[in-house]
Amino acid sequence: MKAKADMNCVGKTFCAFVLLTVAVTMVTMANIRVSKIAGASVNLTCGDISRMDLILVTWKIRPRTGNHCTLAYRTDQNKTDRTNCSERMDWKSSPDTDSALQIRQVTLTDEGCYSCETVNSGGNFNQTYTLTVLVPPELTLTCDSKGTAVCKAAVGKPAAQISWDPNGDSRTEFENHTDGTVTVRSIYSPNETSITCLVSHPASNKSISKECPSDNRNTFLQYFAISAGLLGILFILALIFLCKLHRGRIWYKSKIPETAPTHNVQDSNEQQELEPYASYVQKENVIYNTVYEVTVSEDLPPQLQSAT
């Protein structure tokens, strides 16, 4: 009976130890997400642990791209070890006083998992970080001759969100790059000339304004240009017609003196043609009168003939 009781006690103690170990493991294995803007520095600590009886500190770095890296420090030997780590990754200060890791001027290649494992008299502790690097987009706003506005948030991470003031219908396009950045374009046809592009991004919120010709204004300008062109064409045609009319009048006036002598020449020619006939008629009349007088004188009495 006593042996059985001892076995039960040992079993309960072992179960309690296992449960306590699992509980401790679940508590200490925490994952913290950290976001930093590209170019900034970041400090990662090993958590709230006691440095009393600290034996070993190890940073295990597993980036999403590239080789894994390890930084380790053993207190009993006062020795550090470094494997495949960039010069930008190092202890924040002396590892015997501070086990924090510092990353200077973070880049997209630094994204990944960072784990700090410590061993002391109290057991093993693990603190894990997931590092995300933010890249602010480059903002530009352009307008074309048709009044269409294009707001571009280039090579940002994550993708930026674009809105417009005044609000209106827009079309958004995305372009993914191999380094994980995204270029976002928003195409907008405003009804107003003064517009503002608003860009929302975890790294920064920006806005840019510009004066753009609206569609209504462009339509008015198009109609105005067409009307002006038509009026110009009509004016040119009218000017050509007036010039031709004026030249026709000058030509007509210049031709009148030339036609008058021609008419006189014709009359003269006709007169010359009629002169022989007139002379002939005149001669005939003279002959007729002479014959008539002779005939009359022959028929008169002698008294009257002498008087005649």
PDB file of C-alpha atoms in Angstrom:
ATOM      1  CA  MET A   1       0.000   0.000   0.000  1.00  0.00           C
ATOM      2  CA  LYS A   2       2.818   2.352   0.888  1.00  0.00           C
ATOM      3  CA  ALA A   3       4.565   1.662  -2.430  1.00  0.00           C
ATOM      4  CA  LYS A   4       1.345   2.319  -4.265  1.00  0.00           C
ATOM      5  CA  ALA A   5       0.884   5.594  -2.453  1.00  0.00           C
ATOM      6  CA  ASP A   6       4.440   6.604  -3.301  1.00  0.00           C
ATOM      7  CA  MET A   7       3.813   5.838  -6.967  1.00  0.00           C
ATOM      8  CA  ASN A   8       0.658   7.951  -6.945  1.00  0.00           C
ATOM      9  CA  CYS A   9       2.568  10.829  -5.393  1.00  0.00           C
ATOM     10  CA  VAL A  10       5.350  10.586  -7.961  1.00  0.00           C
ATOM     11  CA  GLY A  11       2.787  10.474 -10.776  1.00  0.00           C
ATOM     12  CA  LYS A  12       0.962  13.526  -9.509  1.00  0.00           C
ATOM     13  CA  THR A  13       4.225  15.391  -9.082  1.00  0.00           C
ATOM     14  CA  PHE A  14       5.324  14.510 -12.626  1.00  0.00           C
ATOM     15  CA  CYS A  15       1.986  15.606 -14.093  1.00  0.00           C
ATOM     16  CA  ALA A  16       2.153  18.858 -12.178  1.00  0.00           C
ATOM     17  CA  PHE A  17       5.685  19.446 -13.474  1.00  0.00           C
ATOM     18  CA  VAL A  18       4.609  18.780 -17.056  1.00  0.00           C
ATOM     19  CA  LEU A  19       1.592  21.080 -16.766  1.00  0.00           C
ATOM     20  CA  LEU A  20       3.729  23.777 -15.173  1.00  0.00           C
ATOM     21  CA  THR A  21       6.325  23.435 -17.926  1.00  0.00           C
ATOM     22  CA  VAL A  22       3.671  23.686 -20.633  1.00  0.00           C
ATOM     23  CA  ALA A  23       2.090  26.674 -18.906  1.00  0.00           C
ATOM     24  CA  VAL A  24       5.426  28.412 -18.569  1.00  0.00           C
ATOM     25  CA  THR A  25       6.273  27.663 -22.225  1.00  0.00           C
ATOM     26  CA  MET A  26       2.971  29.076 -23.444  1.00  0.00           C
ATOM     27  CA  VAL A  27       3.418  32.241 -21.424  1.00  0.00           C
ATOM     28  CA  THR A  28       6.969  32.970 -22.431  1.00  0.00           C
ATOM     29  CA  MET A  29       6.554  32.254 -26.152  1.00  0.00           C
ATOM     30  CA  ALA A  30       5.048  35.588 -27.183  1.00  0.00           C
ATOM     31  CA  ASN A  31       5.028  37.006 -30.708  1.00  0.00           C
ATOM     32  CA  ILE A  32       5.121  40.774 -31.079  1.00  0.00           C
ATOM     33  CA  ARG A  33       4.612  42.516 -34.411  1.00  0.00           C
ATOM     34  CA  VAL A  34       6.806  45.537 -35.025  1.00  0.00           C
ATOM     35  CA  SER A  35       6.563  47.970 -37.950  1.00  0.00           C
ATOM     36  CA  LYS A  36       9.301  50.428 -38.831  1.00  0.00           C
ATOM     37  CA  ILE A  37       9.750  52.913 -41.643  1.00  0.00           C
ATOM     38  CA  ALA A  38      12.579  52.148 -44.032  1.00  0.00           C
ATOM     39  CA  GLY A  39      15.732  53.984 -43.014  1.00  0.00           C
ATOM     40  CA  ALA A  40      14.880  54.128 -39.309  1.00  0.00           C
ATOM     41  CA  SER A  41      16.528  52.131 -36.500  1.00  0.00           C
ATOM     42  CA  VAL A  42      14.776  49.564 -34.337  1.00  0.00           C
ATOM     43  CA  ASN A  43      15.630  48.058 -30.943  1.00  0.00           C
ATOM     44  CA  LEU A  44      14.326  44.616 -29.951  1.00  0.00           C
ATOM     45  CA  THR A  45      14.556  43.427 -26.345  1.00  0.00           C
ATOM     46  CA  CYS A  46      14.505  39.934 -24.903  1.00  0.00           C
ATOM     47  CA  GLY A  47      11.532  40.715 -22.725  1.00  0.00           C
ATOM     48  CA  ASP A  48      11.202  41.196 -18.983  1.00  0.00           C
ATOM     49  CA  ILE A  49      13.662  38.614 -17.729  1.00  0.00           C
ATOM     50  CA  SER A  50      15.971  38.556 -14.744  1.00  0.00           C
ATOM     51  CA  ARG A  51      19.641  38.861 -15.513  1.00  0.00           C
ATOM     52  CA  MET A  52      20.489  37.078 -12.295  1.00  0.00           C
ATOM     53  CA  ASP A  53      22.225  33.820 -13.044  1.00  0.00           C
ATOM     54  CA  LEU A  54      21.958  34.528 -16.787  1.00  0.00           C
ATOM     55  CA  ILE A  55      23.790  31.845 -18.692  1.00  0.00           C
ATOM     56  CA  LEU A  56      23.125  32.298 -22.414  1.00  0.00           C
ATOM     57  CA  VAL A  57      21.483  34.839 -24.738  1.00  0.00           C
ATOM     58  CA  THR A  58      20.905  33.971 -28.380  1.00  0.00           C
ATOM     59  CA  TRP A  59      19.297  36.032 -31.146  1.00  0.00           C
ATOM     60  CA  LYS A  60      18.073  33.963 -34.081  1.00  0.00           C
ATOM     61  CA  ILE A  61      17.209  36.029 -37.134  1.00  0.00           C
ATOM     62  CA  ARG A  62      15.285  34.480 -40.010  1.00  0.00           C
ATOM     63  CA  PRO A  63      14.681  37.083 -42.743  1.00  0.00           C
ATOM     64  CA  ARG A  64      12.189  36.455 -45.520  1.00  0.00           C
ATOM     65  CA  THR A  65      14.968  36.721 -48.064  1.00  0.00           C
ATOM     66  CA  GLY A  66      18.630  35.985 -47.570  1.00  0.00           C
ATOM     67  CA  ASN A  67      20.642  33.927 -45.091  1.00  0.00           C
ATOM     68  CA  HIS A  68      19.757  33.323 -41.468  1.00  0.00           C
ATOM     69  CA  CYS A  69      21.766  35.138 -38.827  1.00  0.00           C
ATOM     70  CA  THR A  70      22.759  34.337 -35.230  1.00  0.00           C
ATOM     71  CA  LEU A  71      24.115  36.467 -32.379  1.00  0.00           C
ATOM     72  CA  ALA A  72      25.024  34.692 -29.125  1.00  0.00           C
ATOM     73  CA  TYR A  73      26.592  35.573 -25.779  1.00  0.00           C
ATOM     74  CA  ARG A  74      27.747  33.247 -22.993  1.00  0.00           C
ATOM     75  CA  THR A  75      28.148  34.879 -19.608  1.00  0.00           C
ATOM     76  CA  ASP A  76      30.230  32.132 -18.083  1.00  0.00           C
ATOM     77  CA  GLN A  77      32.861  32.605 -20.786  1.00  0.00           C
ATOM     78  CA  ASN A  78      32.130  36.295 -21.568  1.00  0.00           C
ATOM     79  CA  LYS A  79      32.166  35.302 -25.213  1.00  0.00           C
ATOM     80  CA  THR A  80      30.112  36.495 -28.182  1.00  0.00           C
ATOM     81  CA  ASP A  81      29.480  34.672 -31.413  1.00  0.00           C
ATOM     82  CA  ARG A  82      28.332  36.145 -34.717  1.00  0.00           C
ATOM     83  CA  THR A  83      27.198  34.171 -37.771  1.00  0.00           C
ATOM     84  CA  ASN A  84      26.085  35.632 -41.156  1.00  0.00           C
ATOM     85  CA  CYS A  85      24.890  38.883 -39.600  1.00  0.00           C
ATOM     86  CA  SER A  86      24.978  42.245 -41.330  1.00  0.00           C
ATOM     87  CA  GLU A  87      27.033  45.046 -39.830  1.00  0.00           C
ATOM     88  CA  ARG A  88      23.789  46.928 -39.286  1.00  0.00           C
ATOM     89  CA  MET A  89      22.683  44.230 -36.816  1.00  0.00           C
ATOM     90  CA  ASP A  90      24.448  44.177 -33.473  1.00  0.00           C
ATOM     91  CA  TRP A  91      23.994  44.335 -29.725  1.00  0.00           C
ATOM     92  CA  LYS A  92      22.486  47.626 -28.620  1.00  0.00           C
ATOM     93  CA  SER A  93      25.280  47.928 -26.056  1.00  0.00           C
ATOM     94  CA  SER A  94      27.507  45.453 -24.264  1.00  0.00           C
ATOM     95  CA  PRO A  95      25.690  42.075 -24.114  1.00  0.00           C
ATOM     96  CA  ASP A  96      26.745  41.537 -20.507  1.00  0.00           C
ATOM     97  CA  THR A  97      24.598  44.508 -19.459  1.00  0.00           C
ATOM     98  CA  ASP A  98      21.916  44.667 -22.181  1.00  0.00           C
ATOM     99  CA  SER A  99      20.833  41.806 -24.398  1.00  0.00           C
ATOM    100  CA  ALA A 100      18.738  43.970 -26.749  1.00  0.00           C
ATOM    101  CA  LEU A 101      19.314  43.797 -30.501  1.00  0.00           C
ATOM    102  CA  GLN A 102      19.649  46.952 -32.608  1.00  0.00           C
ATOM    103  CA  ILE A 103      19.059  47.159 -36.364  1.00  0.00           C
ATOM    104  CA  ARG A 104      20.255  50.393 -37.960  1.00  0.00           C
ATOM    105  CA  GLN A 105      18.659  51.830 -41.108  1.00  0.00           C
ATOM    106  CA  VAL A 106      16.248  48.987 -41.717  1.00  0.00           C
ATOM    107  CA  THR A 107      15.510  47.938 -45.288  1.00  0.00           C
ATOM    108  CA  LEU A 108      13.029  45.612 -46.921  1.00  0.00           C
ATOM    109  CA  THR A 109      15.579  42.786 -46.713  1.00  0.00           C
ATOM    110  CA  ASP A 110      15.427  42.993 -42.893  1.00  0.00           C
ATOM    111  CA  GLU A 111      11.810  41.870 -42.775  1.00  0.00           C
ATOM    112  CA  GLY A 112      11.329  38.556 -41.042  1.00  0.00           C
ATOM    113  CA  CYS A 113      11.273  36.763 -37.675  1.00  0.00           C
ATOM    114  CA  TYR A 114      13.568  37.749 -34.765  1.00  0.00           C
ATOM    115  CA  SER A 115      13.718  35.421 -31.769  1.00  0.00           C
ATOM    116  CA  CYS A 116      15.564  35.969 -28.475  1.00  0.00           C
ATOM    117  CA  GLU A 117      16.276  32.836 -26.431  1.00  0.00           C
ATOM    118  CA  THR A 118      17.630  33.223 -22.899  1.00  0.00           C
ATOM    119  CA  VAL A 119      18.735  30.629 -20.399  1.00  0.00           C
ATOM    120  CA  ASN A 120      19.081  31.332 -16.676  1.00  0.00           C
ATOM    121  CA  SER A 121      18.542  29.549 -13.435  1.00  0.00           C
ATOM    122  CA  GLY A 122      14.791  30.043 -13.826  1.00  0.00           C
ATOM    123  CA  GLY A 123      14.617  28.175 -17.136  1.00  0.00           C
ATOM    124  CA  ASN A 124      14.427  28.943 -20.854  1.00  0.00           C
ATOM    125  CA  PHE A 125      12.634  31.986 -22.186  1.00  0.00           C
ATOM    126  CA  ASN A 126      11.790  32.909 -25.731  1.00  0.00           C
ATOM    127  CA  GLN A 127      10.678  36.296 -27.074  1.00  0.00           C
ATOM    128  CA  THR A 128       9.715  36.483 -30.768  1.00  0.00           C
ATOM    129  CA  TYR A 129       9.217  39.513 -33.033  1.00  0.00           C
ATOM    130  CA  THR A 130       7.874  39.801 -36.555  1.00  0.00           C
ATOM    131  CA  LEU A 131       9.425  42.842 -38.229  1.00  0.00           C
ATOM    132  CA  THR A 132       7.625  44.634 -41.053  1.00  0.00           C
ATOM    133  CA  VAL A 133       9.304  47.465 -42.941  1.00  0.00           C
ATOM    134  CA  LEU A 134       7.102  50.290 -44.216  1.00  0.00           C
ATOM    135  CA  VAL A 135       8.046  52.228 -47.344  1.00  0.00           C
ATOM    136  CA  PRO A 136       6.351  55.621 -47.793  1.00  0.00           C
ATOM    137  CA  PRO A 137       5.145  56.075 -51.379  1.00  0.00           C
ATOM    138  CA  GLU A 138       6.317  58.870 -53.623  1.00  0.00           C
ATOM    139  CA  LEU A 139       3.338  61.070 -54.449  1.00  0.00           C
ATOM    140  CA  THR A 140       2.768  62.836 -57.772  1.00  0.00           C
ATOM    141  CA  LEU A 141      -0.268  64.517 -59.342  1.00  0.00           C
ATOM    142  CA  THR A 142      -0.525  65.282 -63.039  1.00  0.00           C
ATOM    143  CA  CYS A 143      -3.225  66.532 -65.415  1.00  0.00           C
ATOM    144  CA  ASP A 144      -3.458  65.997 -69.150  1.00  0.00           C
ATOM    145  CA  SER A 145      -4.872  68.329 -71.771  1.00  0.00           C
ATOM    146  CA  LYS A 146      -8.290  66.653 -71.543  1.00  0.00           C
ATOM    147  CA  GLY A 147      -8.639  67.503 -67.851  1.00  0.00           C
ATOM    148  CA  THR A 148      -8.014  63.959 -66.572  1.00  0.00           C
ATOM    149  CA  ALA A 149      -6.066  63.878 -63.297  1.00  0.00           C
ATOM    150  CA  VAL A 150      -3.707  61.036 -62.372  1.00  0.00           C
ATOM    151  CA  CYS A 151      -2.539  60.679 -58.773  1.00  0.00           C
ATOM    152  CA  LYS A 152       0.302  58.188 -58.335  1.00  0.00           C
ATOM    153  CA  ALA A 153       1.628  56.738 -55.082  1.00  0.00           C
ATOM    154  CA  ALA A 154       4.763  54.966 -56.304  1.00  0.00           C
ATOM    155  CA  VAL A 155       6.712  52.059 -54.761  1.00  0.00           C
ATOM    156  CA  GLY A 156       5.034  52.081 -51.375  1.00  0.00           C
ATOM    157  CA  LYS A 157       4.643  49.230 -48.920  1.00  0.00           C
ATOM    158  CA  PRO A 158       1.929  48.368 -48.235  1.00  0.00           C
ATOM    159  CA  ALA A 159      -0.230  49.727 -51.044  1.00  0.00           C
ATOM    160  CA  ALA A 160      -1.483  53.242 -50.417  1.00  0.00           C
ATOM    161  CA  GLN A 161      -5.128  54.286 -50.476  1.00  0.00           C
ATOM    162  CA  ILE A 162      -6.018  57.258 -52.671  1.00  0.00           C
ATOM    163  CA  SER A 163      -9.058  59.508 -52.404  1.00  0.00           C
ATOM    164  CA  TRP A 164     -10.060  62.816 -54.013  1.00  0.00           C
ATOM    165  CA  ASP A 165     -11.402  66.159 -52.921  1.00  0.00           C
ATOM    166  CA  PRO A 166     -13.945  66.974 -54.228  1.00  0.00           C
ATOM    167  CA  ASN A 167     -15.160  63.412 -54.192  1.00  0.00           C
ATOM    168  CA  GLY A 168     -16.027  61.783 -57.502  1.00  0.00           C
ATOM    169  CA  ASP A 169     -15.803  58.682 -59.635  1.00  0.00           C
ATOM    170  CA  SER A 170     -12.268  57.390 -60.127  1.00  0.00           C
ATOM    171  CA  ARG A 171     -10.477  54.305 -61.397  1.00  0.00           C
ATOM    172  CA  THR A 172      -7.613  52.682 -59.460  1.00  0.00           C
ATOM    173  CA  GLU A 173      -4.770  50.622 -60.912  1.00  0.00           C
ATOM    174  CA  PHE A 174      -2.157  48.564 -59.031  1.00  0.00           C
ATOM    175  CA  GLU A 175       1.347  47.574 -60.096  1.00  0.00           C
ATOM    176  CA  ASN A 176       3.213  45.055 -57.930  1.00  0.00           C
ATOM    177  CA  HIS A 177       7.020  45.080 -57.840  1.00  0.00           C
ATOM    178  CA  THR A 178       9.424  42.243 -57.096  1.00  0.00           C
ATOM    179  CA  ASP A 179      10.652  43.820 -53.848  1.00  0.00           C
ATOM    180  CA  GLY A 180       7.155  43.796 -52.363  1.00  0.00           C
ATOM    181  CA  THR A 181       6.339  47.442 -53.025  1.00  0.00           C
ATOM    182  CA  VAL A 182       3.228  48.540 -54.900  1.00  0.00           C
ATOM    183  CA  THR A 183       2.532  51.494 -57.176  1.00  0.00           C
ATOM    184  CA  VAL A 184      -1.043  52.763 -57.054  1.00  0.00           C
ATOM    185  CA  ARG A 185      -2.565  55.018 -59.727  1.00  0.00           C
ATOM    186  CA  SER A 186      -5.917  56.719 -59.416  1.00  0.00           C
ATOM    187  CA  ILE A 187      -7.435  58.214 -62.586  1.00  0.00           C
ATOM    188  CA  TYR A 188     -10.003  60.918 -61.946  1.00  0.00           C
ATOM    189  CA  SER A 189     -12.065  63.194 -64.213  1.00  0.00           C
ATOM    190  CA  PRO A 190     -13.005  66.191 -62.073  1.00  0.00           C
ATOM    191  CA  ASN A 191     -15.797  68.673 -62.618  1.00  0.00           C
ATOM    192  CA  GLU A 192     -13.831  71.337 -60.768  1.00  0.00           C
ATOM    193  CA  THR A 193     -10.541  72.948 -61.698  1.00  0.00           C
ATOM    194  CA  SER A 194      -9.053  72.855 -58.176  1.00  0.00           C
ATOM    195  CA  ILE A 195      -8.544  69.274 -56.945  1.00  0.00           C
ATOM    196  CA  THR A 196      -6.673  67.564 -54.107  1.00  0.00           C
ATOM    197  CA  CYS A 197      -5.274  64.033 -54.036  1.00  0.00           C
ATOM    198  CA  LEU A 198      -5.308  62.442 -50.566  1.00  0.00           C
ATOM    199  CA  VAL A 199      -2.998  59.480 -49.876  1.00  0.00           C
ATOM    200  CA  SER A 200      -3.452  57.350 -46.776  1.00  0.00           C
ATOM    201  CA  HIS A 201      -0.533  55.093 -45.784  1.00  0.00           C
ATOM    202  CA  PRO A 202       0.676  53.542 -42.497  1.00  0.00           C
ATOM    203  CA  ALA A 203       4.006  55.342 -42.891  1.00  0.00           C
ATOM    204  CA  SER A 204       2.524  58.776 -43.572  1.00  0.00           C
ATOM    205  CA  ASN A 205      -0.596  60.578 -44.778  1.00  0.00           C
ATOM    206  CA  LYS A 206      -0.005  63.080 -47.542  1.00  0.00           C
ATOM    207  CA  SER A 207      -1.994  65.316 -49.839  1.00  0.00           C
ATOM    208  CA  ILE A 208      -1.206  67.286 -52.953  1.00  0.00           C
ATOM    209  CA  SER A 209      -3.311  69.886 -54.769  1.00  0.00           C
ATOM    210  CA  LYS A 210      -3.311  71.104 -58.342  1.00  0.00           C
ATOM    211  CA  GLU A 211      -5.276  73.261 -60.755  1.00  0.00           C
ATOM    212  CA  CYS A 212      -6.549  71.085 -63.601  1.00  0.00           C
ATOM    213  CA  PRO A 213      -8.848  72.052 -66.489  1.00  0.00           C
ATOM    214  CA  SER A 214     -12.193  70.312 -66.101  1.00  0.00           C
ATOM    215  CA  ASP A 215     -14.074  68.379 -68.778  1.00  0.00           C
ATOM    216  CA  ASN A 216     -16.759  71.083 -68.938  1.00  0.00           C
ATOM    217  CA  ARG A 217     -14.166  73.737 -69.519  1.00  0.00           C
ATOM    218  CA  ASN A 218     -12.468  71.648 -72.169  1.00  0.00           C
ATOM    219  CA  THR A 219     -15.799  71.065 -73.906  1.00  0.00           C
ATOM    220  CA  PHE A 220     -16.502  74.798 -73.879  1.00  0.00           C
ATOM    221  CA  LEU A 221     -13.048  75.502 -75.277  1.00  0.00           C
ATOM    222  CA  GLN A 222     -13.568  72.919 -77.991  1.00  0.00           C
ATOM    223  CA  TYR A 223     -16.915  74.416 -79.003  1.00  0.00           C
ATOM    224  CA  PHE A 224     -15.403  77.886 -78.886  1.00  0.00           C
ATOM    225  CA  ALA A 225     -12.499  76.813 -81.070  1.00  0.00           C
ATOM    226  CA  ILE A 226     -14.819  75.129 -83.583  1.00  0.00           C
ATOM    227  CA  SER A 227     -17.110  78.169 -83.709  1.00  0.00           C
ATOM    228  CA  ALA A 228     -14.168  80.511 -84.110  1.00  0.00           C
ATOM    229  CA  GLY A 229     -12.816  78.354 -86.929  1.00  0.00           C
ATOM    230  CA  LEU A 230     -16.144  78.344 -88.761  1.00  0.00           C
ATOM    231  CA  LEU A 231     -16.504  82.097 -88.380  1.00  0.00           C
ATOM    232  CA  GLY A 232     -12.978  82.536 -89.670  1.00  0.00           C
ATOM    233  CA  ILE A 233     -13.738  80.427 -92.738  1.00  0.00           C
ATOM    234  CA  LEU A 234     -16.954  82.365 -93.413  1.00  0.00           C
ATOM    235  CA  PHE A 235     -15.079  85.646 -93.053  1.00  0.00           C
ATOM    236  CA  ILE A 236     -12.422  84.530 -95.527  1.00  0.00           C
ATOM    237  CA  LEU A 237     -15.068  83.378 -98.025  1.00  0.00           C
ATOM    238  CA  ALA A 238     -16.931  86.672 -97.672  1.00  0.00           C
ATOM    239  CA  LEU A 239     -13.687  88.575 -98.160  1.00  0.00           C
ATOM    240  CA  ILE A 240     -12.902  86.594-101.307  1.00  0.00           C
ATOM    241  CA  PHE A 241     -16.431  87.234-102.651  1.00  0.00           C
ATOM    242  CA  LEU A 242     -16.155  90.969-102.020  1.00  0.00           C
ATOM    243  CA  CYS A 243     -12.749  91.106-103.668  1.00  0.00           C
ATOM    244  CA  LYS A 244     -14.064  89.340-106.754  1.00  0.00           C
ATOM    245  CA  LEU A 245     -17.118  91.605-106.844  1.00  0.00           C
ATOM    246  CA  HIS A 246     -14.944  94.697-106.591  1.00  0.00           C
ATOM    247  CA  ARG A 247     -12.611  93.484-109.320  1.00  0.00           C
ATOM    248  CA  GLY A 248     -15.639  92.735-111.550  1.00  0.00           C
ATOM    249  CA  ARG A 249     -16.893  96.295-111.184  1.00  0.00           C
ATOM    250  CA  ILE A 250     -13.484  97.718-112.028  1.00  0.00           C
ATOM    251  CA  TRP A 251     -13.239  95.495-115.102  1.00  0.00           C
ATOM    252  CA  TYR A 252     -16.734  96.514-116.248  1.00  0.00           C
ATOM    253  CA  LYS A 253     -15.946 100.197-115.911  1.00  0.00           C
ATOM    254  CA  SER A 254     -12.685  99.773-117.768  1.00  0.00           C
ATOM    255  CA  LYS A 255     -14.481  98.031-120.662  1.00  0.00           C
ATOM    256  CA  ILE A 256     -17.117 100.809-121.297  1.00  0.00           C
ATOM    257  CA  PRO A 257     -14.779 103.261-123.181  1.00  0.00           C
ATOM    258  CA  GLU A 258     -13.603 100.464-125.418  1.00  0.00           C
ATOM    259  CA  THR A 259     -17.131  99.459-126.515  1.00  0.00           C
ATOM    260  CA  ALA A 260     -18.296 103.013-127.321  1.00  0.00           C
ATOM    261  CA  PRO A 261     -15.847 103.623-130.202  1.00  0.00           C
ATOM    262  CA  THR A 262     -16.704 100.258-131.603  1.00  0.00           C
ATOM    263  CA  HIS A 263     -20.330 101.307-131.821  1.00  0.00           C
ATOM    264  CA  ASN A 264     -19.355 104.563-133.579  1.00  0.00           C
ATOM    265  CA  VAL A 265     -17.185 102.669-136.014  1.00  0.00           C
ATOM    266  CA  GLN A 266     -20.101 100.430-136.838  1.00  0.00           C
ATOM    267  CA  ASP A 267     -22.359 103.470-137.371  1.00  0.00           C
ATOM    268  CA  SER A 268     -19.701 105.054-139.567  1.00  0.00           C
ATOM    269  CA  ASN A 269     -19.380 101.895-141.587  1.00  0.00           C
ATOM    270  CA  GLU A 270     -23.125 101.732-142.025  1.00  0.00           C
ATOM    271  CA  GLN A 271     -23.177 105.380-143.010  1.00  0.00           C
ATOM    272  CA  GLN A 272     -20.444 104.785-145.573  1.00  0.00           C
ATOM    273  CA  GLU A 273     -22.380 101.841-146.913  1.00  0.00           C
ATOM    274  CA  LEU A 274     -25.538 103.972-147.197  1.00  0.00           C
ATOM    275  CA  GLU A 275     -23.849 107.003-148.820  1.00  0.00           C
ATOM    276  CA  PRO A 276     -23.806 105.529-152.390  1.00  0.00           C
ATOM    277  CA  TYR A 277     -27.437 104.670-152.074  1.00  0.00           C
ATOM    278  CA  ALA A 278     -28.268 108.142-150.844  1.00  0.00           C
ATOM    279  CA  SER A 279     -26.353 109.701-153.759  1.00  0.00           C
ATOM    280  CA  TYR A 280     -28.130 107.449-156.158  1.00  0.00           C
ATOM    281  CA  VAL A 281     -31.509 108.393-154.704  1.00  0.00           C
ATOM    282  CA  GLN A 282     -30.591 112.036-154.866  1.00  0.00           C
ATOM    283  CA  LYS A 283     -29.561 111.730-158.492  1.00  0.00           C
ATOM    284  CA  GLU A 284     -32.751 109.883-159.296  1.00  0.00           C
ATOM    285  CA  ASN A 285     -34.742 112.626-157.659  1.00  0.00           C
ATOM    286  CA  VAL A 286     -32.958 115.276-159.732  1.00  0.00           C
ATOM    287  CA  ILE A 287     -33.554 113.389-162.948  1.00  0.00           C
ATOM    288  CA  TYR A 288     -37.180 112.861-162.013  1.00  0.00           C
ATOM    289  CA  ASN A 289     -37.681 116.524-161.280  1.00  0.00           C
ATOM    290  CA  THR A 290     -36.093 117.515-164.591  1.00  0.00           C
ATOM    291  CA  VAL A 291     -38.224 115.148-166.579  1.00  0.00           C
ATOM    292  CA  TYR A 292     -41.300 116.317-164.748  1.00  0.00           C
ATOM    293  CA  GLU A 293     -40.560 119.931-165.513  1.00  0.00           C
ATOM    294  CA  VAL A 294     -40.020 119.178-169.197  1.00  0.00           C
ATOM    295  CA  THR A 295     -43.245 117.265-169.398  1.00  0.00           C
ATOM    296  CA  VAL A 296     -45.214 119.986-167.705  1.00  0.00           C
ATOM    297  CA  SER A 297     -43.791 122.682-169.982  1.00  0.00           C
ATOM    298  CA  GLU A 298     -44.774 120.788-173.068  1.00  0.00           C
ATOM    299  CA  ASP A 299     -48.348 120.453-171.896  1.00  0.00           C
ATOM    300  CA  LEU A 300     -48.844 124.164-171.114  1.00  0.00           C
ATOM    301  CA  PRO A 301     -50.254 126.740-173.587  1.00  0.00           C
ATOM    302  CA  PRO A 302     -47.746 128.857-175.448  1.00  0.00           C
ATOM    303  CA  GLN A 303     -48.469 131.842-173.253  1.00  0.00           C
ATOM    304  CA  LEU A 304     -47.617 129.991-170.151  1.00  0.00           C
ATOM    305  CA  GLN A 305     -44.625 128.175-171.593  1.00  0.00           C
ATOM    306  CA  SER A 306     -42.875 131.507-172.243  1.00  0.00           C
ATOM    307  CA  ALA A 307     -43.593 132.577-168.709  1.00  0.00           C
ATOM    308  CA  THR A 308     -42.164 129.379-167.419  1.00  0.00           C
TER     309      THR A 308
END
